[in-house]
Amino acid sequence: MQDSFVHKGKRKILVDYLRHKIGISDENVLKAMSEVPRHLFIESIFEDFAYEDRAFPILANQTISHPSTVAEQSELLQVKPGEKILEIGTGCGYQTAVLIAMKGLVYTVERQKELFDFSKKKFRELHLSPKFQSFGDGFAGLPTFAPFDKVIVTCGASVLPMELLKQMKVGGKMVIPLGPTDEQVLYRFTKVSLTEFEKEEFGAYKFVPMLNNTNQ
Ligand code: SAH
């Protein structure tokens, strides 16, 4: 599979939809999503639908998020070029690629070995360079590389991962879905001092669950 004018045209339509129907206004997000070839991150049988606002199954019973969810999480993160971003849940690597296209320095963690391997290969094929890619449990974060400007969690957490709050810079932000497995609420936490956080709420979503430990 390659990236063609047809794919580029479909991405333009998707970006118009994200701008006008979903209300995304961060030009950095819209530009990144007009560039990243989402169809190359999913199975070829879904290629024709890659630029519709749909989630698809990926390896290890996980899902690639809806483009509107990727856009909303990316916008809420308020990424500035050169910021250090910790991503929990690499999955197929699409959200990672969007953050890289937004000029973030991305440190990404995945607990499913199959997806860790898949995304590693994908990044190599597409000449994308996350700063660091880890096979591990995102609940632990990446203490060696902390503190981070931004943290994005792409799976639904039933409890707030305290370690991730610790690994944020003061002034940093974390976007995370929190709640039970059937439905979560998307939150943005801003670290206003070493011990204080501001919490904002952005509606209901359904993400795959954030699980403990790793799966070989
Ligand atoms: N952003 C991804 C979304 C994948 S779904 C994409 O664009 O494809 C969420 C991912 O979070 C899954 O791959 C799942 O395995 C992973 N995940 C769940 N719990 C985790 C944890 N504790 N640490 C790291 N990754 C986790």
PDB file of C-alpha atoms in Angstrom, residues 8-9 16 24 26 37 53 66 77 87 99-100 107 113 117-118 127 147 155 177 209:
ATOM      1  CA  LYS A   8      -4.556  12.801   0.091  1.00  0.00           C
ATOM      2  CA  GLY A   9      -7.930  13.959  -1.256  1.00  0.00           C
ATOM      3  CA  ASP A  16     -12.670  19.731   6.583  1.00  0.00           C
ATOM      4  CA  ILE A  24     -11.157  21.417  15.763  1.00  0.00           C
ATOM      5  CA  ASP A  26      -5.690  23.995  16.227  1.00  0.00           C
ATOM      6  CA  PRO A  37      -1.447   8.408   6.052  1.00  0.00           C
ATOM      7  CA  ASP A  53     -14.631   8.867  11.300  1.00  0.00           C
ATOM      8  CA  HIS A  66     -11.680   7.490  15.733  1.00  0.00           C
ATOM      9  CA  LEU A  77      -2.911  18.680  24.654  1.00  0.00           C
ATOM     10  CA  GLU A  87       2.105   8.796  25.237  1.00  0.00           C
ATOM     11  CA  LEU A  99       2.094  14.029  17.547  1.00  0.00           C
ATOM     12  CA  ILE A 100       5.403  13.676  15.692  1.00  0.00           C
ATOM     13  CA  TYR A 107       8.081   9.029  24.264  1.00  0.00           C
ATOM     14  CA  LYS A 113       4.193  -6.965  22.521  1.00  0.00           C
ATOM     15  CA  ASP A 117       6.586  -4.696  17.357  1.00  0.00           C
ATOM     16  CA  PHE A 118       4.031  -3.602  14.746  1.00  0.00           C
ATOM     17  CA  HIS A 127      10.701   7.246   8.555  1.00  0.00           C
ATOM     18  CA  PRO A 147       9.538  15.376  33.522  1.00  0.00           C
ATOM     19  CA  CYS A 155      -6.726   3.903  26.861  1.00  0.00           C
ATOM     20  CA  PRO A 177     -10.032   9.152  29.740  1.00  0.00           C
ATOM     21  CA  PRO A 209      -9.153  -0.361  28.962  1.00  0.00           C
TER      22      PRO A 209
END
